[in-house]
Coordinates of C-alpha atoms and ligand atoms in Angstrom, one line a residue:
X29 CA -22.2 -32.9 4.5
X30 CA -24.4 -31.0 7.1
X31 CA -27.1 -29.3 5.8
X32 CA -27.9 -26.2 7.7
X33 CA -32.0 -25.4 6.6
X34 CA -34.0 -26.8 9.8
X35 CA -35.3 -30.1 9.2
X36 CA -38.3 -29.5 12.0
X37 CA -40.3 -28.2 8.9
X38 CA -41.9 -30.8 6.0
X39 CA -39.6 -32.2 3.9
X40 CA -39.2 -30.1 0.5
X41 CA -39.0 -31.9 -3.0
X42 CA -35.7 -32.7 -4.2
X43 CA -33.5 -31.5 -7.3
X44 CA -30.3 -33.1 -8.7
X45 CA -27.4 -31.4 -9.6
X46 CA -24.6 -32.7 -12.7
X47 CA -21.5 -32.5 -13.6
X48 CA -21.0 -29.9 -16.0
X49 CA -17.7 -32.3 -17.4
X50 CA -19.5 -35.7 -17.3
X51 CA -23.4 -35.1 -17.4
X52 CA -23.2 -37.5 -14.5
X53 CA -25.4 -36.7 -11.5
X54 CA -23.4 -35.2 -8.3
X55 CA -26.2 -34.7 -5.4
X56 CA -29.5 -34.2 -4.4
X57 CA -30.8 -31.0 -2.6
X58 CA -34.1 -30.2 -1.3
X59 CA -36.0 -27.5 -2.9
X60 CA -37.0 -25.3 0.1
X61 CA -40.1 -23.5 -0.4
X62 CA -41.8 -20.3 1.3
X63 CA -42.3 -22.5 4.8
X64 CA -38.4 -23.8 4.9
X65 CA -37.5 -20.3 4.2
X66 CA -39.9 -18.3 6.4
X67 CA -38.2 -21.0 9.2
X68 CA -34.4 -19.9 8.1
X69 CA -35.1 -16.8 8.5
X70 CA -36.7 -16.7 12.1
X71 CA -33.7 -19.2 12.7
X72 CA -31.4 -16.5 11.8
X73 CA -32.9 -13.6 13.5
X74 CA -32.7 -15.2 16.4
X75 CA -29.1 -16.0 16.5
X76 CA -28.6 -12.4 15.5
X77 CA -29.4 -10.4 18.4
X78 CA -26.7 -12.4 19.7
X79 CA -24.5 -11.8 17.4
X80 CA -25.5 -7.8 17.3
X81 CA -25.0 -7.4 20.8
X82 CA -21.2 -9.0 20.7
X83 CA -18.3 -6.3 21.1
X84 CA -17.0 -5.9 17.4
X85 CA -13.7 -7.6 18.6
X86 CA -15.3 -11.1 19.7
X87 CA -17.2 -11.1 16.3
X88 CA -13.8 -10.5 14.4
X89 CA -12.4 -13.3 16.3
X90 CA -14.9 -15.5 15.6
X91 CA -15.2 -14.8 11.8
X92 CA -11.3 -14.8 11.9
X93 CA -11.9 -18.6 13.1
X94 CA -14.1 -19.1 9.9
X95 CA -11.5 -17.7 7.8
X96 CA -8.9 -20.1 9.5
X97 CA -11.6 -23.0 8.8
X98 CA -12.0 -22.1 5.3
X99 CA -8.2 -22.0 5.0
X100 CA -7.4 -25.3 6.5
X101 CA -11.0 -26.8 4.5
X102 CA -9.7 -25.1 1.3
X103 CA -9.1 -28.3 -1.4
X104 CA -12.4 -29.6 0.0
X105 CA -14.2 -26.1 -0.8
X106 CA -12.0 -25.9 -4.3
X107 CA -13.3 -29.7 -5.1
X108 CA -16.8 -28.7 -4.4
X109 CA -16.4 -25.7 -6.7
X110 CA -14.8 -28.1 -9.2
X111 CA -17.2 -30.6 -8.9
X112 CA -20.1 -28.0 -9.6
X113 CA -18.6 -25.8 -12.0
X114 CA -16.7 -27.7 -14.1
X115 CA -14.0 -25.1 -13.8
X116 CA -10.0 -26.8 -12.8
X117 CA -9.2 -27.4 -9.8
X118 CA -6.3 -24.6 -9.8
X119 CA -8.6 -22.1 -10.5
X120 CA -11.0 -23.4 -7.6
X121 CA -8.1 -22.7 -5.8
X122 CA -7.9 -19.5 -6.5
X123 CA -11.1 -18.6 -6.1
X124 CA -11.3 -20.0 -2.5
X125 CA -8.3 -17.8 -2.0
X126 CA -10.2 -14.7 -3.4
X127 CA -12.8 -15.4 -0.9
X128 CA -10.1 -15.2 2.1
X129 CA -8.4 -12.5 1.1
X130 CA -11.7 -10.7 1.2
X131 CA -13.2 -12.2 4.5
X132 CA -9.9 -11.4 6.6
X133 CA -10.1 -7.4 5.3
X134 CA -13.8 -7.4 6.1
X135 CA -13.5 -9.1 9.7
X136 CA -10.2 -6.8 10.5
X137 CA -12.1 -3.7 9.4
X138 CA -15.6 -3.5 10.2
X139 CA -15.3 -1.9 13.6
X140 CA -12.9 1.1 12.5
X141 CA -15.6 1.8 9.4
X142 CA -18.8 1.4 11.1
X143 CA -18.3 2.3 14.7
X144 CA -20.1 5.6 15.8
X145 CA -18.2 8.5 15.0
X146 CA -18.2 12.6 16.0
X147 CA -19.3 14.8 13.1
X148 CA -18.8 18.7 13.3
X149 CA -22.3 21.1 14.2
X150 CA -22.9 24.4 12.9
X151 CA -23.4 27.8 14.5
X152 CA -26.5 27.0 15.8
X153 CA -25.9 23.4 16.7
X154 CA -22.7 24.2 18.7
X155 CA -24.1 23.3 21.4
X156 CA -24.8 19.4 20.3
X157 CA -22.6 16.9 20.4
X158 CA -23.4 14.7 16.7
X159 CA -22.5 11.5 16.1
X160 CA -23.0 9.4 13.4
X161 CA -23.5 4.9 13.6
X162 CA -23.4 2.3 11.0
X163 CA -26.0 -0.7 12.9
X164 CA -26.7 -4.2 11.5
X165 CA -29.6 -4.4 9.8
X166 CA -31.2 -8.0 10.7
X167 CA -30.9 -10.5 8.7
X168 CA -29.8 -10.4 4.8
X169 CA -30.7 -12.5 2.2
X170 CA -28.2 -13.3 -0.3
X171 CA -28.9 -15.2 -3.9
X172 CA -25.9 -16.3 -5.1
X173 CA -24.7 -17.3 -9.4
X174 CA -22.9 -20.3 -10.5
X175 CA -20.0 -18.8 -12.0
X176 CA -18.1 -18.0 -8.6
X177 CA -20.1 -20.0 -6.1
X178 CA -17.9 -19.0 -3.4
X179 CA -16.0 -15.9 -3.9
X180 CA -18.9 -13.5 -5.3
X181 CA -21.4 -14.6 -2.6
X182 CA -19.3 -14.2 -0.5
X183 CA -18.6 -10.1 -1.5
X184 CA -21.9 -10.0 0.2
X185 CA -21.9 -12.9 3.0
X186 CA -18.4 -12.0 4.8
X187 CA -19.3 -8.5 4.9
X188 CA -23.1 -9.0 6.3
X189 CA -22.1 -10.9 8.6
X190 CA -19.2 -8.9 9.7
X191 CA -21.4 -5.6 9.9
X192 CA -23.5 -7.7 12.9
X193 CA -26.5 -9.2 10.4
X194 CA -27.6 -12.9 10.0
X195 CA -27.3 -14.2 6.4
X196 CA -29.9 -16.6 5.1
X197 CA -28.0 -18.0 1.4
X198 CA -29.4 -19.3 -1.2
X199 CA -26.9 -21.1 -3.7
X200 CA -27.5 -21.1 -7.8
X201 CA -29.4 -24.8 -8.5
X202 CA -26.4 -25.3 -10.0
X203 CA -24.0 -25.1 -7.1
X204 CA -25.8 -25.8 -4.2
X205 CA -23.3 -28.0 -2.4
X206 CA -20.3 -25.1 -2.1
X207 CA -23.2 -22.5 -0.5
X208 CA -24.2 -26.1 2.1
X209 CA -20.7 -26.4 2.6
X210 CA -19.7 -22.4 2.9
X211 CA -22.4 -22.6 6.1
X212 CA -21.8 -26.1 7.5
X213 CA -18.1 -24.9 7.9
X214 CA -19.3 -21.4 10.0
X215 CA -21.3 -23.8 12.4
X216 CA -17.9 -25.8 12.1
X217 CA -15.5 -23.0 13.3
X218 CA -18.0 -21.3 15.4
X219 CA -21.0 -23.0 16.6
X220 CA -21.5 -20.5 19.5
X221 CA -23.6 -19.0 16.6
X222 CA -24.2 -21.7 14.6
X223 CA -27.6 -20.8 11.8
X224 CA -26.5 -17.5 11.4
X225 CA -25.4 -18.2 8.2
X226 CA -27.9 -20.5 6.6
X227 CA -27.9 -22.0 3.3
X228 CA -31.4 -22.5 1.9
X229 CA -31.4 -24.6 -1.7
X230 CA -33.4 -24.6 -5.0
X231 CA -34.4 -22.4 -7.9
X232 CA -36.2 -20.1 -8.9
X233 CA -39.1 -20.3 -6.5
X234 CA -36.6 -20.4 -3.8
X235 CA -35.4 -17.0 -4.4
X236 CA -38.5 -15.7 -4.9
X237 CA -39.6 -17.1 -1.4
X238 CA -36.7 -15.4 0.2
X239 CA -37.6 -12.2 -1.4
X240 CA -40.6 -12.3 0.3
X241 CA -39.3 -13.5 3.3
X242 CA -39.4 -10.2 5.3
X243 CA -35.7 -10.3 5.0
X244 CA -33.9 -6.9 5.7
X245 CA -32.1 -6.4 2.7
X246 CA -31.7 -9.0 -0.3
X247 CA -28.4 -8.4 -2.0
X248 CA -28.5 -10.4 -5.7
X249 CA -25.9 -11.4 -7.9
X250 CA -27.1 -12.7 -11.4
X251 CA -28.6 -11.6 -14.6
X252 CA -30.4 -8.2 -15.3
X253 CA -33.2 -9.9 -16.4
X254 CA -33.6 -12.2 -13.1
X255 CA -32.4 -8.8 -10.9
X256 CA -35.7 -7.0 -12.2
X257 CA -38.4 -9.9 -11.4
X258 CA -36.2 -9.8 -7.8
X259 CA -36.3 -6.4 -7.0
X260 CA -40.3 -6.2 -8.1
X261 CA -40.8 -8.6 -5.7
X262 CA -38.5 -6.8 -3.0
X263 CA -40.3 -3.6 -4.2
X264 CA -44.2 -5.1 -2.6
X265 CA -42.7 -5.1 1.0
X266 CA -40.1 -2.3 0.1
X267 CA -37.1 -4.6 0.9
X268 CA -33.9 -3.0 0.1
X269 CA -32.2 -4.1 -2.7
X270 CA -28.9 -4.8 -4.0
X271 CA -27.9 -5.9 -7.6
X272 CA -25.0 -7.1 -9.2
X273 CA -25.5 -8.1 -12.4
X274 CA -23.9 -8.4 -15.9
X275 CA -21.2 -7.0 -17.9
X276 CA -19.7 -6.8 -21.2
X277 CA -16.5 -4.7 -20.3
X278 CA -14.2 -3.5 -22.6
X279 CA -10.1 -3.3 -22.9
X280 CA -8.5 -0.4 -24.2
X281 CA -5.2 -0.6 -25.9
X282 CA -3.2 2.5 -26.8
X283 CA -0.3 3.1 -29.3
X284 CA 2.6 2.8 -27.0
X285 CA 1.3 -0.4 -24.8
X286 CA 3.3 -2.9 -23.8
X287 CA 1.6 -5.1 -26.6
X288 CA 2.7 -8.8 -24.7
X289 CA 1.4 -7.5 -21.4
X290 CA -1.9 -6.5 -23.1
X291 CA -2.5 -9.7 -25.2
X292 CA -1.4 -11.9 -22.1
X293 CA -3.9 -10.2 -20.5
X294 CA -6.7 -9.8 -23.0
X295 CA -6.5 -13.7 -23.1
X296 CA -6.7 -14.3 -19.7
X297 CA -9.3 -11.7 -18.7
X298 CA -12.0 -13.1 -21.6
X299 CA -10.9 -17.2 -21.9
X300 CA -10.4 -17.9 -17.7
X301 CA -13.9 -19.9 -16.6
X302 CA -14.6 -20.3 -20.0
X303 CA -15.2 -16.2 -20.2
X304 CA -17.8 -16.8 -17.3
X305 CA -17.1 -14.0 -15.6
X306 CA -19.3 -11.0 -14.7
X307 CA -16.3 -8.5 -15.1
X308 CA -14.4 -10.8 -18.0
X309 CA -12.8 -9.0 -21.5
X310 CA -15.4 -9.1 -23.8
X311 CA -14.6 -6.2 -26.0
X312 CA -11.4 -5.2 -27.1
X313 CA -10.6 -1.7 -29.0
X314 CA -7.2 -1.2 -29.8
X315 CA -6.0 2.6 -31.8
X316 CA -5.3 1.6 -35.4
X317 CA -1.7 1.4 -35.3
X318 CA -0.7 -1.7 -33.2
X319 CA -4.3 -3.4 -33.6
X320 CA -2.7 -6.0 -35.8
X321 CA 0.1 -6.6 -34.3
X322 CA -2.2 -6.6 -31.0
X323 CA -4.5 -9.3 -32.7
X324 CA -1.7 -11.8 -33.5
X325 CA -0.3 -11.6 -29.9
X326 CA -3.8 -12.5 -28.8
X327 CA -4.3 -15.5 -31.2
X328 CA -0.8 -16.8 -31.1
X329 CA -1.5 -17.2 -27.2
X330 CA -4.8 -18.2 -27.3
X331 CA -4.0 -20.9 -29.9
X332 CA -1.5 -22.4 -28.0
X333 CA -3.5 -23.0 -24.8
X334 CA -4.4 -26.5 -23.6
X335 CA -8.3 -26.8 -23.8
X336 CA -10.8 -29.7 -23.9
X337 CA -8.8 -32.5 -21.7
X338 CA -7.2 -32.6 -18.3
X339 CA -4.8 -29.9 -18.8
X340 CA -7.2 -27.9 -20.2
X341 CA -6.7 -24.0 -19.3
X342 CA -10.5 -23.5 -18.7
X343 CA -13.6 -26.4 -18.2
X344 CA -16.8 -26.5 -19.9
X345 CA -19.5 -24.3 -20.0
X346 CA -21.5 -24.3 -16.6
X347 CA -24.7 -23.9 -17.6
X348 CA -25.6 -26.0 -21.1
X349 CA -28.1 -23.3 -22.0
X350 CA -25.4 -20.3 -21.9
X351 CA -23.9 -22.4 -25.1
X352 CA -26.9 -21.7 -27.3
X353 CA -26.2 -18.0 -26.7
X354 CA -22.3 -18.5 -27.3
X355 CA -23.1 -19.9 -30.5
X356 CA -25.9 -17.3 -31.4
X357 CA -23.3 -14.6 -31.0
X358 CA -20.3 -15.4 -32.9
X359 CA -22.5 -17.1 -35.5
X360 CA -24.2 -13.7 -35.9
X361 CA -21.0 -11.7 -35.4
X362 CA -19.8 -13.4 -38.2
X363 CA -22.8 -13.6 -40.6
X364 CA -22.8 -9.5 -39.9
X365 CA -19.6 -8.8 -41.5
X366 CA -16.9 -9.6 -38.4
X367 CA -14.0 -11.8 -39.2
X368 CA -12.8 -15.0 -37.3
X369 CA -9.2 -14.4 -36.0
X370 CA -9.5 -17.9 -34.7
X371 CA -12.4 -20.5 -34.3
X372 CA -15.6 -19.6 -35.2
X373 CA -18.9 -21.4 -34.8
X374 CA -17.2 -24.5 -35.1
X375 CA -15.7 -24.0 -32.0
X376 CA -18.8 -24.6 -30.0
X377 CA -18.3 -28.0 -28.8
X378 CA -21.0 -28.7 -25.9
X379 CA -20.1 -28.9 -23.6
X380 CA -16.7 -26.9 -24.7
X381 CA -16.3 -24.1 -26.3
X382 CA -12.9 -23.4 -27.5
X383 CA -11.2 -20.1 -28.1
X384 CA -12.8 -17.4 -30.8
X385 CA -11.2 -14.5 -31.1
X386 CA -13.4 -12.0 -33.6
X387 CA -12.3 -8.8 -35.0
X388 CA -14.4 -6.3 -37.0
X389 CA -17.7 -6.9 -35.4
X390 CA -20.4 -4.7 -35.6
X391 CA -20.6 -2.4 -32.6
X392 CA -24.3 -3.5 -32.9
X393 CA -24.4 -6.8 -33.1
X394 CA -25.5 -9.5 -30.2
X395 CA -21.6 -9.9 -29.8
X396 CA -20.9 -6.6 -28.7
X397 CA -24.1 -5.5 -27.2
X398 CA -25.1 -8.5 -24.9
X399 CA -23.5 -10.1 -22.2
X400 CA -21.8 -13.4 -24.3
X401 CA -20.5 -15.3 -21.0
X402 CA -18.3 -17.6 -23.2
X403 CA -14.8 -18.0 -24.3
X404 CA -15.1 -15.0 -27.2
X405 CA -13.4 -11.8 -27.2
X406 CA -13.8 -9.3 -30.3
X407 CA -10.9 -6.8 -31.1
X408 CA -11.9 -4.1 -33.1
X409 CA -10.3 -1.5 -34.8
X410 CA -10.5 2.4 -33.8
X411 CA -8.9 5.4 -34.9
X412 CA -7.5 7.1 -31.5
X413 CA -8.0 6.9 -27.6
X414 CA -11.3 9.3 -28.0
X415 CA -13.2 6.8 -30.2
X416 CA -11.9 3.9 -28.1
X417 CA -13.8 5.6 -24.8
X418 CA -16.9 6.7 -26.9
X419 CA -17.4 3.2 -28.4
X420 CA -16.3 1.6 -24.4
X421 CA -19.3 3.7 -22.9
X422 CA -21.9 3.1 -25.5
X423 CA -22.9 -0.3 -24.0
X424 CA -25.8 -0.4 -21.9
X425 CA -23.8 -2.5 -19.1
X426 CA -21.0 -0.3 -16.6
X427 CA -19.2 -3.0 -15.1
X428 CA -15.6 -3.4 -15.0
X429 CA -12.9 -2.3 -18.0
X430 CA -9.4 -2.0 -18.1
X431 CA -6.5 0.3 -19.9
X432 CA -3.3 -0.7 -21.4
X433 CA -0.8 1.9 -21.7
X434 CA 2.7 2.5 -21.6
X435 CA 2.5 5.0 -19.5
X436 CA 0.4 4.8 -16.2
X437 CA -0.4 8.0 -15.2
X438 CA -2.0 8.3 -18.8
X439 CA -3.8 5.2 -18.7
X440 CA -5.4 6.6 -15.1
X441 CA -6.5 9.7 -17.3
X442 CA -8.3 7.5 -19.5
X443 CA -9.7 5.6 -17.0
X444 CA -11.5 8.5 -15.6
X445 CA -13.2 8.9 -18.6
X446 CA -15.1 5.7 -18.6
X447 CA -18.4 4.8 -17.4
X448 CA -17.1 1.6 -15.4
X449 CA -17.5 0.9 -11.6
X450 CA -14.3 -0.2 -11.7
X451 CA -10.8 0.2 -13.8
X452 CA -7.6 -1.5 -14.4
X453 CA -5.2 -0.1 -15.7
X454 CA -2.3 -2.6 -17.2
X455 CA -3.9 -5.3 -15.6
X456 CA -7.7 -7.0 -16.4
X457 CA -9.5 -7.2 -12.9
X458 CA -7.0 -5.9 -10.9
X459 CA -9.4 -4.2 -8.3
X460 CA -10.8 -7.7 -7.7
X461 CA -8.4 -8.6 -5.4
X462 CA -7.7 -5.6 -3.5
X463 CA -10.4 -5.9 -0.6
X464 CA -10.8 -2.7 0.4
X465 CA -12.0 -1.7 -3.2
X466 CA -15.6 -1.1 -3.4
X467 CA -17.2 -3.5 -6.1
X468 CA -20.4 -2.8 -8.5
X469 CA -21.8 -1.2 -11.7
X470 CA -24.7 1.0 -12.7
X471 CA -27.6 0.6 -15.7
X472 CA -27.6 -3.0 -16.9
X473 CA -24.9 -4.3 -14.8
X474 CA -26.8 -3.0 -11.4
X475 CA -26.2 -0.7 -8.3
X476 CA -25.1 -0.7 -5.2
X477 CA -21.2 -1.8 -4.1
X478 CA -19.9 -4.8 -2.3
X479 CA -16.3 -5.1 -0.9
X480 CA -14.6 -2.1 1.1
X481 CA -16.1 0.1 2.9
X482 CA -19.3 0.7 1.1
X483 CA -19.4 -2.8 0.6
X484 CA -19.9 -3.3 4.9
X485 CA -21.5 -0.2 4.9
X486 CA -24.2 -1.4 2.6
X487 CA -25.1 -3.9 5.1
X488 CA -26.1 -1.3 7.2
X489 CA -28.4 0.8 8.6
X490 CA -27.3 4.7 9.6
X491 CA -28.1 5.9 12.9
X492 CA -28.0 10.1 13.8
X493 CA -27.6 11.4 17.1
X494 CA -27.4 14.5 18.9
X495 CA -26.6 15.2 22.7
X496 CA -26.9 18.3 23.6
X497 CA -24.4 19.6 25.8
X498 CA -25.3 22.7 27.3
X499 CA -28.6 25.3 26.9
X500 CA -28.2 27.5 23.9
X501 CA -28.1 30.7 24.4
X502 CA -30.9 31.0 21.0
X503 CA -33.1 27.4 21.2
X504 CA -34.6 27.8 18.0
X505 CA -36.4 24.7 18.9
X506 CA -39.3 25.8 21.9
X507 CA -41.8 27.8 21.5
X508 CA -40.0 29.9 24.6
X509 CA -38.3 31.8 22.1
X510 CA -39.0 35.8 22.3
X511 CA -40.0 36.6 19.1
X512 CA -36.8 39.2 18.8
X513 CA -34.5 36.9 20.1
X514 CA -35.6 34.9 16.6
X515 CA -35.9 38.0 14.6
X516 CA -32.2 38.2 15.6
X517 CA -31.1 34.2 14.9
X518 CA -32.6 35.1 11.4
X519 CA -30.7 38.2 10.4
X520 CA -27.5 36.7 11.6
X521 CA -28.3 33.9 9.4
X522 CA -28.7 35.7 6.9
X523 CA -26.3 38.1 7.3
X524 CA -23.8 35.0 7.3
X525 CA -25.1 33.4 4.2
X526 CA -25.1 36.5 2.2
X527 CA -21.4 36.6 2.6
X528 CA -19.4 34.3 -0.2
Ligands
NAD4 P1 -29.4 -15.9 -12.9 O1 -29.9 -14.5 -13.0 O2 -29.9 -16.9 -13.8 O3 -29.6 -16.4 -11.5 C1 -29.0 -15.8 -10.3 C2 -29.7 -16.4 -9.1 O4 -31.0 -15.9 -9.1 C3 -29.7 -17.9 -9.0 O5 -29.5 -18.2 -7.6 C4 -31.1 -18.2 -9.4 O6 -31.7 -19.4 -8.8 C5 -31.9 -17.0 -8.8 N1 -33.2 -16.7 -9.4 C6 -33.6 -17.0 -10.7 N2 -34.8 -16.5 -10.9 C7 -35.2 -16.0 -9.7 C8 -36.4 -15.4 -9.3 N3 -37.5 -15.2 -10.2 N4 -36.5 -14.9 -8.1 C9 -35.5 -15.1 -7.2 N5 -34.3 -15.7 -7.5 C10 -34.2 -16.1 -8.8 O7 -27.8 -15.7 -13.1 P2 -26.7 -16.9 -13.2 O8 -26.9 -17.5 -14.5 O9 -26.8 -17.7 -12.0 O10 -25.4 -16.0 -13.1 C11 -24.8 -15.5 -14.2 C12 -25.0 -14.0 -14.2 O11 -24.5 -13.4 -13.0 C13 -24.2 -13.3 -15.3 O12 -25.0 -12.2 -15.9 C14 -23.0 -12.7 -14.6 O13 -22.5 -11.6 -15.2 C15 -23.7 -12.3 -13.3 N6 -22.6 -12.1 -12.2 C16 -22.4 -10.9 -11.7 C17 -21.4 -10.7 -10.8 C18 -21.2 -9.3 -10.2 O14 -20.6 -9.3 -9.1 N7 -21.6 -8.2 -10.8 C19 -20.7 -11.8 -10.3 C20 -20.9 -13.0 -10.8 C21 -21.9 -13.2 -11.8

């Protein structure tokens, strides 16, 4: 595999990543530190003003050839993700063609959203012509998490890239080889520009060495914790910062759901990747009157799936330390009074964790109130649709959620009333797939949007210009100006503004 981080600079210590099925050891990678960085990222700028200066159709064509690479490469990049995660290979599949999807809307579209564009003048500006222009920023630096090596980094690598920037990448530890590979393949499909995407590898220190890198903007997906150490370190050289962090979303279920639909996908939406998922199902409130019949869908389905062996519907937990807190929450959701539908602690199996479904949970314990990134999903009881939203919005994470009700229009209401960057309704992460749907939260689960428009547009800097096209009659701007001439600009104004 070719690694992409200059080797003109000393060699960096190495780390060894395992498989989170075997324990068995998969690779080596270098840990880069501050010089191997600092080296991307000149790399990188260099390549960019090359890249910047390209008419927007040559540098669609030539991610378009990425995206073509990526397609033909895609059971290699779905074995990498495999090999990393843990996760099976069908869903590596899936996630690669995610990661497509996305990359294709945001090569097609960046030119129409950012392009420079006419914006109306006033009275007194009539006689400028304004114009508004989204520019590159220079190079970006992305730090990537484990769960969806390819397809979340990506929200923010394919639509650098395509806004004109350089990307310098730096993987999780624990899936370095996909973010080697995503790079090796750009230099692949178009080695014209080959380094402008650049994968840098290691931990910690790594990230914190890109921080400080003098990047243009760092855009971070992880943990709230981690995103707080990140952005203090962006805040020293007042790098621009983008986070996207945790979540701990919630599914509403009404009275006249379609109660299959909902439990097919309340099972889904918290058990897929082993519930590793920013935006999974982690809370379920369903209105008193179908909440059992609601919980006995969801248990008869998640009973009956295949976990554990080859078949198995999900893998094992990615990160052995995340099982510690798997078990710490339903052993706690339990000890407080919730009640195991299915499993319980038992079903913390390292490095498996097989289905829990809880129900009457405490809305304040860890279960409900921190992220649990495992295969848990608590269903509690509430009266009507009101408490539903009130007990949806209390968390301190505004991630994703999701509506089930029989009626769409109604579920739309409802979702309009939540405190989520994003809302399905009669689906669980529906908006995921739809590129041109902007993707983020706010408090705990972070700022800033990737995907769609804001998401290129966030890769951006904004440029404002006026041209002025003839010699106003009133330049309010010299000190030329008789003083009535002014006198009379201000009454007019005023007379004008005075009116409704
Ligand atoms: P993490 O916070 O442990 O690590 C994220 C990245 O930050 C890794 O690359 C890590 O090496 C790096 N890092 C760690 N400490 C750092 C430091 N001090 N300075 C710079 N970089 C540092 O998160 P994780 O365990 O890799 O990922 C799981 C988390 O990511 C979950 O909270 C999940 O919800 C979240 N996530 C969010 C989204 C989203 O789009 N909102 C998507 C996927 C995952």
């Amino acid at each position: 595999m070719t690694r992409t981080t200059p080797d003109t600079t000393p060699p960096a210590a190495v780390f060894t990543t395992y498989s989170p099925s075997t324990g068995e050891p998969l690779a080596e990678h270098p840990s880069d530190g501050p010089e191997q960085v600092a080296h991307a990222v000149a790399q990188a700028r260099k390549v960019q003003e090359g890249w910047a200066a390209l008419p927007a159709a040559r540098r669609r064509a030539h991610l378009l050839d990425w995206k073509r690479t990526l397609a033909r490469e895609l059971d290699t990049v779905a074995r990498t993700i495999a090999e990393e995660t843990g996760k099976p290979a069908g869903d590596a599949q899936l996630e690669v063609v995610l990661t497509l999807e996305h990359l294709a809307w945001a090569a097609r579209n960046a030119e129409r959203v950012l392009r420079r564009r006419k914006v109306g003048t006033t009275l007194f500006t009539v006689h400028q012509r304004a114009t508004v222009e989204h520019r590159p920023l220079g190079v970006v630096g992305v730090i990537g998490p484990w769960n969806y090596p390819c397809y979340t980094p990506m929200g923010s690598i394919g639509y650098a890239l395509a806004a004109g920037n350089a990307v310098v990448f730096k993987p999780s530890e624990l899936t370095p080889a996909t973010g080697v590979l995503l790079a090796a393949l750009f230099d692949a499909a178009v080695p014209e520009y080959a380094g402008l995407l650049t994968t840098v590898t290691g931990g910690a220190a790594t990230g914190e060495a890109l921080a400080r890198s003098g990047v243009d903007k760092l855009a971070f997906t992880g943990s709230p914790g981690t995103a707080r150490k990140v952005m203090a370190v962006c805040a020293e050289g007042l790098t621009p910062f983008l986070a996207e962090c945790g979540g701990k979303d919630a599914v509403i279920v009404t009275a006249d759901a379609d109660l299959d639909a909902a439990a097919d996908a309340v099972v889904w939406g918290a058990l897929s990747n082993a519930g590793q998922t920013c935006a999974g199902v982690e809370r379920v409130y369903a209105v008193r009157e179908i909440h059992a019949g609601l919980c006995e869908r969801v248990v008869r389905r998640a009973e009956a799936l295949p976990t554990g062996g080859e078949d198995a519907a999900y893998g094992p937990m990615t990160m052995p330390g995340q099982i510690a807190v798997v078990e710490r929450h339903v052993e706690g959701a339990v000890s407080a009074g919730g009640r195991a539908l299915l499993g319980g602690p038992e079903s913390v199996r390292a490095p498996y964790v097989a289905p829990v479904v809880l129900t009457g949970v405490p809305e304040d314990a860890a279960a409900m109130t921190e992220e649990t990134f495992g295969p848990v999903v608590t269903i509690n009881e509430v009266a009507d649709v009101d408490e539903a939203v009130a007990r949806a919005n209390a968390s301190r994470y505004a991630l994703g959620a999701a509506v089930f009700c029989r009626n769409g229009r109604a579920g739309a209401a409802i979702a309009a009333r939540l405190r989520a960057g994003a809302v399905s309704v009669n689906s669980v992460l529906g908006f995921a797939a739809v590129p041109a749907l902007p993707f983020g939260g706010s408090q705990d689960s972070g700022f800033g949007r990737i995907h769609g428009e804001e998401g290129l547009r966030a890769f951006t800097s904004v440029q404002s210009t006026t041209v002025q096209r003839f010699t106003p009659p009133i330049a309010l701007t010299s000190f030329d100006l008789p003083a009535a001439a002014r006198e009379r600009a201000v009454r007019m104004a005023q007379a004008l503004h005075r009116r409704r």
